[in-house]
CSV table of C-alpha atoms in Angstrom, one decimal:
chain,number,residue,atom,x,y,z
A,28,MET,CA,0.0,0.0,0.0
A,29,GLY,CA,1.2,3.5,-0.9
A,30,PHE,CA,0.4,6.7,0.9
A,31,GLU,CA,-2.0,7.6,-1.9
A,32,ALA,CA,-4.4,5.0,-0.6
A,33,LEU,CA,-4.6,6.9,2.7
A,34,LYS,CA,-6.2,9.8,0.9
A,35,LEU,CA,-3.5,12.3,1.7
A,36,LYS,CA,-3.4,15.4,-0.5
A,37,ARG,CA,-0.8,16.1,-3.1
A,38,GLN,CA,1.3,18.5,-1.0
A,39,PHE,CA,1.9,15.9,1.7
A,40,LEU,CA,2.6,13.2,-0.8
A,41,ARG,CA,5.3,15.4,-2.3
A,42,ALA,CA,6.8,16.1,1.1
A,43,LEU,CA,6.9,12.3,1.8
A,44,ASP,CA,8.6,11.7,-1.5
A,45,ASP,CA,11.2,14.4,-0.7
A,46,MET,CA,11.9,12.6,2.6
A,47,GLY,CA,12.2,9.2,0.9
A,48,PHE,CA,9.1,7.6,2.3
A,49,SER,CA,7.2,5.5,-0.2
A,50,GLU,CA,5.1,3.1,2.0
A,51,PRO,CA,3.3,3.7,5.3
A,52,THR,CA,4.2,1.9,8.4
A,53,PRO,CA,1.6,-0.2,10.3
A,54,ILE,CA,0.8,2.6,12.8
A,55,GLN,CA,0.4,5.1,9.9
A,56,GLU,CA,-1.9,2.7,8.0
A,57,LYS,CA,-4.2,2.3,11.1
A,58,ALA,CA,-4.1,5.9,12.5
A,59,ILE,CA,-4.2,8.2,9.5
A,60,PRO,CA,-7.7,7.2,8.2
A,61,ARG,CA,-9.2,7.4,11.7
A,62,ILE,CA,-7.6,10.8,12.4
A,63,LEU,CA,-8.8,12.1,9.0
A,64,ALA,CA,-12.3,11.0,10.1
A,65,GLY,CA,-12.1,13.2,13.2
A,66,GLN,CA,-11.9,10.4,15.7
A,67,ASP,CA,-10.3,10.7,19.1
A,68,LEU,CA,-7.4,8.1,19.2
A,69,ILE,CA,-5.1,6.2,21.5
A,70,GLY,CA,-2.1,4.9,19.7
A,71,VAL,CA,0.1,2.4,21.5
A,72,ALA,CA,3.3,2.2,19.5
A,73,GLN,CA,7.0,2.0,20.2
A,74,THR,CA,9.4,4.7,19.2
A,75,GLY,CA,10.8,4.2,15.7
A,76,THR,CA,7.5,3.1,14.2
A,77,GLY,CA,6.6,6.3,12.4
A,78,LYS,CA,4.0,7.5,14.9
A,79,THR,CA,5.0,11.2,14.5
A,80,ALA,CA,3.9,11.1,10.8
A,81,ALA,CA,0.8,9.1,11.8
A,82,PHE,CA,-0.6,12.1,13.7
A,83,VAL,CA,1.1,15.1,12.0
A,84,LEU,CA,0.1,14.3,8.4
A,85,PRO,CA,-3.7,14.0,8.9
A,86,LEU,CA,-3.8,17.0,11.3
A,87,LEU,CA,-2.0,19.2,8.8
A,88,GLN,CA,-4.4,18.1,6.2
A,89,HIS,CA,-7.3,19.0,8.5
A,90,ILE,CA,-6.2,22.6,9.1
A,91,GLN,CA,-4.8,23.4,5.6
A,92,GLY,CA,-6.5,26.4,4.1
A,93,ARG,CA,-7.7,27.7,7.4
A,94,GLN,CA,-4.6,29.6,8.3
A,95,GLU,CA,-5.3,32.7,10.4
A,96,GLY,CA,-1.9,32.9,12.1
A,97,VAL,CA,-3.2,31.4,15.3
A,98,PRO,CA,-2.6,27.9,16.6
A,99,ARG,CA,-4.9,25.2,15.3
A,100,VAL,CA,-3.0,22.2,16.5
A,101,ALA,CA,-1.1,21.8,19.8
A,102,ILE,CA,1.3,18.9,20.3
A,103,LEU,CA,2.5,18.4,23.9
A,104,VAL,CA,5.6,16.4,24.6
A,105,PRO,CA,7.7,15.7,27.8
A,106,THR,CA,11.1,17.1,26.8
A,107,LYS,CA,12.8,19.9,24.9
A,108,GLU,CA,14.7,17.5,22.7
A,109,LEU,CA,11.5,15.7,21.7
A,110,ALA,CA,9.7,19.0,21.0
A,111,LEU,CA,12.5,20.1,18.7
A,112,GLN,CA,12.5,16.7,16.9
A,113,VAL,CA,8.7,16.8,16.4
A,114,HIS,CA,8.9,20.5,15.3
A,115,HIS,CA,11.5,19.5,12.7
A,116,ALA,CA,9.2,16.7,11.4
A,117,VAL,CA,6.2,19.1,11.2
A,118,GLU,CA,8.2,21.6,9.1
A,119,ASN,CA,9.3,18.8,6.8
A,120,PHE,CA,5.7,17.5,6.3
A,121,ALA,CA,4.4,21.0,5.7
A,122,SER,CA,7.2,22.0,3.4
A,123,HIS,CA,4.9,22.3,0.3
A,124,THR,CA,2.3,24.4,2.2
A,125,ASP,CA,2.2,27.9,3.8
A,126,MET,CA,1.7,26.5,7.3
A,127,ARG,CA,4.0,27.5,10.0
A,128,ALA,CA,5.1,25.6,13.2
A,129,LEU,CA,6.8,26.8,16.4
A,130,ALA,CA,8.6,24.9,19.1
A,131,LEU,CA,7.8,26.3,22.6
A,132,VAL,CA,10.3,25.0,25.2
A,133,GLY,CA,12.2,26.1,28.3
A,134,GLY,CA,15.9,26.7,28.3
A,135,VAL,CA,15.5,29.9,26.3
A,136,GLY,CA,13.9,33.1,27.4
A,137,PRO,CA,10.2,33.5,26.5
A,138,LYS,CA,10.7,36.8,24.7
A,139,THR,CA,12.0,35.2,21.6
A,140,GLN,CA,9.0,32.8,21.5
A,141,ILE,CA,6.5,35.5,22.3
A,142,ALA,CA,7.9,37.5,19.3
A,143,ALA,CA,7.7,34.4,17.1
A,144,LEU,CA,4.0,33.8,18.1
A,145,SER,CA,3.1,37.3,17.3
A,146,LYS,CA,4.1,36.6,13.7
A,147,GLY,CA,1.7,33.7,13.6
A,148,ALA,CA,1.8,29.9,13.6
A,149,GLU,CA,-0.7,27.2,12.9
A,150,VAL,CA,1.0,24.4,14.8
A,151,VAL,CA,2.8,24.6,18.2
A,152,VAL,CA,4.9,21.9,19.7
A,153,ALA,CA,5.4,22.5,23.4
A,154,THR,CA,6.4,21.2,26.7
A,155,PRO,CA,3.5,21.6,29.2
A,156,GLY,CA,5.3,24.1,31.4
A,157,ARG,CA,6.2,26.5,28.6
A,158,PHE,CA,2.7,26.1,27.0
A,159,MET,CA,1.0,27.4,30.2
A,160,GLU,CA,3.7,30.1,30.8
A,161,LEU,CA,3.1,31.6,27.4
A,162,TYR,CA,-0.7,31.3,27.7
A,163,LEU,CA,-0.7,33.1,31.1
A,164,LYS,CA,1.4,35.9,29.5
A,165,GLY,CA,-1.3,36.3,26.9
A,166,ALA,CA,1.1,35.4,24.1
A,167,LEU,CA,-0.3,32.0,23.2
A,168,VAL,CA,-3.9,32.1,21.8
A,169,VAL,CA,-5.7,28.8,22.3
A,170,ASN,CA,-9.4,29.6,21.4
A,171,LYS,CA,-9.0,28.4,17.8
A,172,LEU,CA,-7.4,25.0,18.7
A,173,GLN,CA,-9.0,22.2,16.8
A,174,ALA,CA,-6.8,19.3,17.9
A,175,MET,CA,-4.4,18.4,20.7
A,176,VAL,CA,-1.9,15.6,20.8
A,177,LEU,CA,-0.2,14.1,23.9
A,178,ASP,CA,2.9,12.4,22.6
A,179,GLU,CA,4.9,9.9,24.8
A,180,ALA,CA,2.2,10.1,27.4
A,181,ASP,CA,3.8,7.4,29.6
A,182,ARG,CA,6.9,9.6,29.9
A,183,MET,CA,4.8,12.6,30.8
A,184,MET,CA,3.3,10.7,33.7
A,185,ASP,CA,6.7,9.5,34.8
A,186,MET,CA,7.9,13.2,34.9
A,187,GLY,CA,4.9,14.4,36.9
A,188,PHE,CA,3.2,16.6,34.3
A,189,MET,CA,-0.3,15.7,35.3
A,190,PRO,CA,-1.1,19.0,37.1
A,191,GLN,CA,0.1,21.1,34.2
A,192,LEU,CA,-1.9,18.9,31.7
A,193,ARG,CA,-5.1,19.4,33.8
A,194,ASP,CA,-4.4,23.2,33.8
A,195,ILE,CA,-4.1,23.1,30.0
A,196,LEU,CA,-7.3,21.1,29.6
A,197,GLU,CA,-9.1,23.8,31.5
A,198,VAL,CA,-8.2,26.6,29.1
A,199,VAL,CA,-8.4,24.9,25.6
A,200,PRO,CA,-11.7,24.6,23.7
A,201,LYS,CA,-13.9,21.8,24.9
A,202,LYS,CA,-14.7,20.9,21.3
A,203,ARG,CA,-11.6,19.5,19.8
A,204,GLN,CA,-10.0,16.3,18.5
A,205,ASN,CA,-7.7,14.6,21.0
A,206,LEU,CA,-4.9,12.1,20.2
A,207,LEU,CA,-2.8,10.3,22.8
A,208,PHE,CA,0.3,8.3,21.8
A,209,SER,CA,2.4,6.1,24.1
A,210,ALA,CA,4.9,3.3,23.9
A,211,THR,CA,3.2,1.6,26.9
A,212,PHE,CA,-0.3,1.9,28.4
A,213,PRO,CA,0.0,1.4,32.2
A,214,SER,CA,-2.9,2.3,34.5
A,215,ARG,CA,-1.6,5.9,35.1
A,216,VAL,CA,-1.8,6.5,31.3
A,217,GLU,CA,-5.2,4.9,31.2
A,218,ARG,CA,-6.4,7.4,33.8
A,219,LEU,CA,-5.0,10.3,31.8
A,220,ALA,CA,-6.8,9.0,28.7
A,221,ASP,CA,-10.1,8.8,30.6
A,222,GLU,CA,-9.8,12.6,31.4
A,223,PHE,CA,-8.4,13.6,28.0
A,224,LEU,CA,-10.3,11.6,25.4
A,225,LEU,CA,-13.9,11.2,24.4
A,226,TRP,CA,-14.9,7.7,23.2
A,227,PRO,CA,-11.5,7.0,21.7
A,228,THR,CA,-10.5,4.4,19.2
A,229,ARG,CA,-7.5,2.4,20.5
A,230,ILE,CA,-5.0,1.0,18.0
A,231,GLU,CA,-1.8,-1.0,18.7
A,232,VAL,CA,0.9,-2.1,16.3
A,233,ALA,CA,2.3,-4.5,18.8
A,234,PRO,CA,1.5,-5.4,22.4
A,235,GLU,CA,2.3,-2.6,24.7
A,236,GLY,CA,5.8,-2.5,26.0
A,237,THR,CA,7.1,-4.7,23.2
A,238,PRO,CA,10.6,-3.9,21.9
A,239,VAL,CA,10.9,-3.1,18.2
A,240,SER,CA,11.2,-6.3,16.3
A,241,THR,CA,14.1,-5.0,14.1
A,242,VAL,CA,16.4,-4.8,17.1
A,243,ASP,CA,18.7,-7.8,17.9
A,244,GLN,CA,18.9,-7.8,21.7
A,245,HIS,CA,21.7,-9.3,23.9
A,246,MET,CA,22.7,-9.4,27.6
A,247,VAL,CA,26.3,-9.8,28.8
A,248,LYS,CA,27.4,-10.5,32.4
A,249,VAL,CA,30.1,-8.1,33.4
A,250,PRO,CA,31.6,-8.2,36.9
A,251,ASN,CA,32.6,-4.5,37.4
A,252,LEU,CA,32.9,-1.0,36.1
A,253,GLN,CA,36.4,-1.3,34.5
A,254,THR,CA,35.5,-4.5,32.7
A,255,LYS,CA,32.4,-2.8,31.4
A,256,LEU,CA,34.6,0.0,30.0
A,257,ASN,CA,37.0,-2.6,28.5
A,258,LEU,CA,34.1,-4.4,26.8
A,259,LEU,CA,32.5,-1.1,25.6
A,260,SER,CA,35.8,0.1,24.1
A,261,PHE,CA,36.5,-3.2,22.5
A,262,TRP,CA,33.2,-3.3,20.6
A,263,LEU,CA,33.1,0.4,19.7
A,264,THR,CA,36.7,0.4,18.3
A,265,GLY,CA,36.4,-3.1,16.8
A,266,LYS,CA,33.3,-4.8,15.3
A,267,HIS,CA,31.2,-1.6,15.6
A,268,GLN,CA,33.9,0.9,14.7
A,269,ASP,CA,32.0,2.2,11.7
A,270,SER,CA,28.6,2.4,13.5
A,271,ARG,CA,26.8,5.2,15.3
A,272,ALA,CA,26.2,4.1,18.9
A,273,LEU,CA,24.2,5.4,21.9
A,274,VAL,CA,25.4,4.5,25.4
A,275,PHE,CA,22.7,4.9,28.1
A,276,VAL,CA,23.6,5.4,31.8
A,277,ARG,CA,21.6,6.2,34.9
A,278,THR,CA,23.3,9.4,36.1
A,279,LYS,CA,24.9,12.6,34.8
A,280,GLU,CA,28.1,11.7,36.7
A,281,ASP,CA,28.2,8.3,35.0
A,282,ALA,CA,27.7,10.0,31.6
A,283,ARG,CA,30.7,12.3,32.3
A,284,LYS,CA,33.0,9.5,33.5
A,285,ILE,CA,32.2,7.2,30.6
A,286,ARG,CA,32.5,9.9,28.0
A,287,GLN,CA,36.0,10.7,29.4
A,288,ALA,CA,37.0,7.0,29.3
A,289,LEU,CA,35.8,6.5,25.7
A,290,GLU,CA,37.4,9.8,24.6
A,291,ALA,CA,40.8,8.3,25.6
A,292,VAL,CA,40.5,5.6,22.9
A,293,MET,CA,38.3,7.5,20.5
A,294,PRO,CA,39.4,11.1,20.6
A,295,GLY,CA,37.0,13.6,19.1
A,296,LEU,CA,34.3,11.0,18.4
A,297,VAL,CA,32.4,10.9,21.7
A,298,GLY,CA,29.6,13.3,22.8
A,299,GLU,CA,27.6,13.6,26.0
A,300,ILE,CA,24.0,14.7,26.6
A,301,HIS,CA,22.1,15.1,29.9
A,302,SER,CA,19.8,17.6,31.6
A,303,ASN,CA,22.6,19.5,33.3
A,304,LYS,CA,24.0,20.6,29.9
A,305,ALA,CA,22.9,23.9,28.6
A,306,GLN,CA,20.3,23.6,25.8
A,307,HIS,CA,22.6,24.9,23.1
A,308,THR,CA,25.3,22.4,24.2
A,309,ARG,CA,22.8,19.6,24.0
A,310,LEU,CA,21.6,20.7,20.6
A,311,ALA,CA,25.2,20.9,19.3
A,312,ALA,CA,25.9,17.4,20.6
A,313,MET,CA,22.7,16.1,19.0
A,314,ASN,CA,23.5,17.7,15.6
A,315,GLN,CA,27.1,16.4,15.7
A,316,PHE,CA,25.8,12.9,16.3
A,317,ARG,CA,23.1,13.2,13.6
A,318,GLN,CA,25.6,14.4,11.1
A,319,GLY,CA,28.1,11.7,12.0
A,320,ASP,CA,30.8,14.1,13.3
A,321,VAL,CA,30.4,12.4,16.7
A,322,ARG,CA,30.1,8.6,16.4
A,323,VAL,CA,29.2,7.8,20.0
A,324,LEU,CA,26.7,9.7,22.2
A,325,VAL,CA,26.5,9.0,26.0
A,326,SER,CA,23.1,9.9,27.4
A,327,THR,CA,20.9,9.6,30.5
A,328,ASP,CA,17.3,8.4,30.3
A,329,VAL,CA,15.9,12.0,30.8
A,330,SER,CA,17.5,13.1,27.5
A,331,SER,CA,16.9,9.9,25.6
A,332,ARG,CA,13.3,10.6,24.4
A,333,GLY,CA,14.3,13.3,21.9
A,334,ILE,CA,17.0,11.3,20.2
A,335,ASP,CA,15.8,10.4,16.7
A,336,VAL,CA,18.7,9.4,14.5
A,337,PRO,CA,17.6,6.6,12.1
A,338,GLU,CA,21.3,5.9,11.3
A,339,THR,CA,21.9,4.7,14.9
A,340,GLU,CA,22.9,1.1,14.6
A,341,VAL,CA,24.0,0.2,18.2
A,342,VAL,CA,22.5,0.9,21.6
A,343,VAL,CA,24.4,-0.1,24.8
A,344,ASN,CA,22.7,-0.2,28.2
A,345,PHE,CA,25.8,0.4,30.4
A,346,THR,CA,23.5,-0.4,33.3
A,347,VAL,CA,20.2,-2.2,33.4
A,348,PRO,CA,17.3,0.4,33.4
A,349,ARG,CA,15.1,0.1,36.5
A,350,MET,CA,11.9,-0.1,34.5
A,351,SER,CA,10.9,-2.1,31.5
A,352,ASP,CA,9.4,1.1,29.9
A,353,ASP,CA,12.8,2.7,30.0
A,354,TYR,CA,14.3,-0.4,28.4
A,355,VAL,CA,11.9,-0.4,25.5
A,356,HIS,CA,12.5,3.4,25.0
A,357,ARG,CA,16.3,3.0,25.2
A,358,ILE,CA,16.6,0.2,22.6
A,359,GLY,CA,13.9,1.9,20.5
A,360,ARG,CA,16.6,4.4,19.5
A,361,THR,CA,17.9,1.9,17.0
A,362,GLY,CA,16.0,-0.3,14.5
A,363,ARG,CA,14.1,2.8,13.5
A,364,ALA,CA,12.1,3.2,10.2
A,365,ASN,CA,12.4,-0.5,9.4
A,366,ARG,CA,16.2,-0.5,9.7
A,367,SER,CA,18.0,-3.2,11.7
A,368,GLY,CA,19.8,-2.5,14.9
A,369,ILE,CA,21.6,-4.2,17.8
A,370,ALA,CA,21.2,-3.6,21.6
A,371,TYR,CA,23.5,-4.8,24.3
A,372,THR,CA,22.8,-4.7,28.0
A,373,PHE,CA,25.7,-5.0,30.5
A,374,VAL,CA,24.7,-6.8,33.6
A,375,ASP,CA,26.7,-6.6,36.8
A,376,PRO,CA,25.8,-8.4,40.1
A,377,THR,CA,23.8,-5.3,41.3
A,378,ASP,CA,21.7,-5.3,38.2
A,379,MET,CA,20.0,-8.7,38.7
A,380,VAL,CA,16.9,-7.3,40.5
A,381,ALA,CA,16.3,-4.7,37.9
A,382,LEU,CA,16.9,-7.2,35.1
A,383,GLU,CA,14.3,-9.6,36.5
A,384,ARG,CA,11.8,-6.7,36.7
A,385,VAL,CA,12.5,-5.8,33.1
A,386,LEU,CA,12.3,-9.3,31.8
A,387,GLU,CA,9.1,-10.2,33.5
A,388,ARG,CA,7.3,-7.3,31.8
A,389,LEU,CA,8.6,-8.2,28.3
A,390,PRO,CA,6.9,-10.8,26.1
A,391,LYS,CA,8.9,-14.0,25.8
A,392,ASP,CA,9.6,-13.5,22.2
A,393,GLY,CA,10.7,-9.9,22.9
A,394,ARG,CA,13.4,-10.7,25.5
A,395,PRO,CA,17.1,-10.3,25.0
A,396,SER,CA,19.3,-13.4,24.9
A,397,TRP,CA,22.5,-14.0,26.8
A,398,LYS,CA,25.7,-13.4,24.9
A,399,GLU,CA,29.1,-15.0,25.9
A,400,PHE,CA,31.7,-12.5,27.2
A,401,PRO,CA,34.4,-12.1,24.5
A,402,SER,CA,37.6,-13.9,25.4
A,403,GLN,CA,39.7,-11.2,23.9
A,404,VAL,CA,38.6,-8.6,26.5
A,405,GLU,CA,40.4,-8.2,29.8
A,406,VAL,CA,38.4,-9.0,32.9
A,407,THR,CA,39.7,-6.6,35.5
A,408,GLU,CA,39.7,-7.6,39.2
A,409,THR,CA,37.0,-5.9,41.2
A,410,PRO,CA,38.7,-3.3,43.5
A,411,PRO,CA,37.8,-3.6,47.2
A,412,TRP,CA,35.8,-0.3,47.3
A,413,GLU,CA,33.6,-1.4,44.4
A,414,ALA,CA,33.1,-4.9,45.9
A,415,LYS,CA,31.9,-3.2,49.1
A,416,ALA,CA,29.6,-0.8,47.3
A,417,MET,CA,28.1,-3.8,45.3
A,418,ALA,CA,27.6,-5.8,48.5
A,419,ARG,CA,25.8,-2.8,50.1
A,420,THR,CA,23.5,-2.4,47.1
A,421,ILE,CA,22.7,-6.1,46.9
A,422,ASP,CA,21.9,-6.2,50.7
A,423,PHE,CA,19.7,-3.1,50.3
A,424,GLN,CA,17.8,-4.8,47.4
A,425,LYS,CA,17.3,-8.0,49.4
A,426,ARG,CA,16.1,-6.2,52.5
A,427,LYS,CA,13.6,-4.2,50.4
A,428,ALA,CA,12.2,-7.5,49.0
A,429,ASP,CA,12.4,-9.3,52.5
A,430,PRO,CA,12.4,-7.1,55.6
A,431,THR,CA,13.6,-10.1,57.7
A,432,TYR,CA,16.7,-10.5,55.6
A,433,LYS,CA,19.8,-10.0,57.9
A,434,GLY,CA,22.3,-9.1,55.2
A,435,ALA,CA,25.6,-10.6,54.2
A,436,PHE,CA,27.5,-7.2,54.4
A,437,HIS,CA,28.1,-5.6,57.7
A,438,GLU,CA,29.9,-2.4,58.4
A,439,LYS,CA,32.4,-2.5,61.3
A,440,LYS,CA,30.9,-0.7,64.2
A,441,LYS,CA,33.0,1.6,66.4
A,442,LYS,CA,33.4,0.3,70.0
A,443,LYS,CA,31.7,2.5,72.5
A,444,SER,CA,34.0,3.7,75.3
A,445,SER,CA,32.9,2.5,78.7
A,446,GLY,CA,34.4,5.5,80.4
A,447,LYS,CA,36.1,3.3,83.1
A,448,GLY,CA,39.3,4.6,84.5
A,449,LYS,CA,38.7,8.2,83.3
A,450,LYS,CA,38.5,11.0,85.8
A,451,ARG,CA,35.4,13.1,85.7
A,452,ARG,CA,36.2,16.8,84.9
A,453,ARG,CA,34.9,19.2,87.4
């Protein structure tokens, strides 16, 4: 089936052709006709399945010819990076029309965005906080909105955006088309859908929380931090030396340390992105990675949702993510747009609890397989400080699961002085 069968107008078919898209993905086949028909919609689809085009194209077709310089469509997303990514997609899909789009995000002063809004835009892509800020300043006009999209709704719930979303729903027109897209559909997202949507149609392209089928997934047991770095360097300078790779870590400090370690063996080819970086620095790192100037990008989960680089071939989970949702989103950065990809998850002794939690939520045919540790890579002895830290972590995990657990690791306690033989000061 081609896009012509979805009854898209010539301007949008030309834009798709310019972008090299000839056939719709399953989510596009299912969603576009329903959105064109004006239905409220819940779309459960992993990242990399073409869901952005699935809602942007029909909404642009709806509002074409009704330009008045005021927003007709509002797309709400959880992060700045994702807002900029979706905004870029809207501009591409609208390239053969007169429609204009704006990204409204924090990290830059509102004055620039207020000035841009005064010049007119039919589509706004915004984070919830900046949306309300500009509305309260009187810069963002919402009374002509015909459609509202919540993209990556599960992540919005994780990041605590529910109060802002309720505020937004109070000020936008009651009569509008509502679309909600999410990679997973847990109960918290279901509650949001109940408040946001009216008699919605629900479509899924795979069971919720299912990893993208084009990604080859592997797990590797690794005893400690230095051995993880040895293995990572071995693969990124060896079998994957010509591939673009994303390395996911839990904390900003981890991102800094791992980038520095990789920089020593891959000078000038490693970037870093996390929420502590200034927005212009994050954008520069993203553009370098997108253009191939930087071959490896180290990222935290908070920044991962806006990374959309179809050429990404390798994803490495340096640590096991704590939630299966995060695992699905991380590995969904590769295998995008029907390309193949590979994902590795490094598992140290402290990761076993998180790994069990992730695996039990994944379908059996969507779970990673164990991969043998390469014999060519040096296995470094675990230093005493790291062994103690691991023992503490494992004890904490076991106590959390079983309050009666006594623990295998014990700190030495300082002896209390009895005070005998000491003279009392007067």
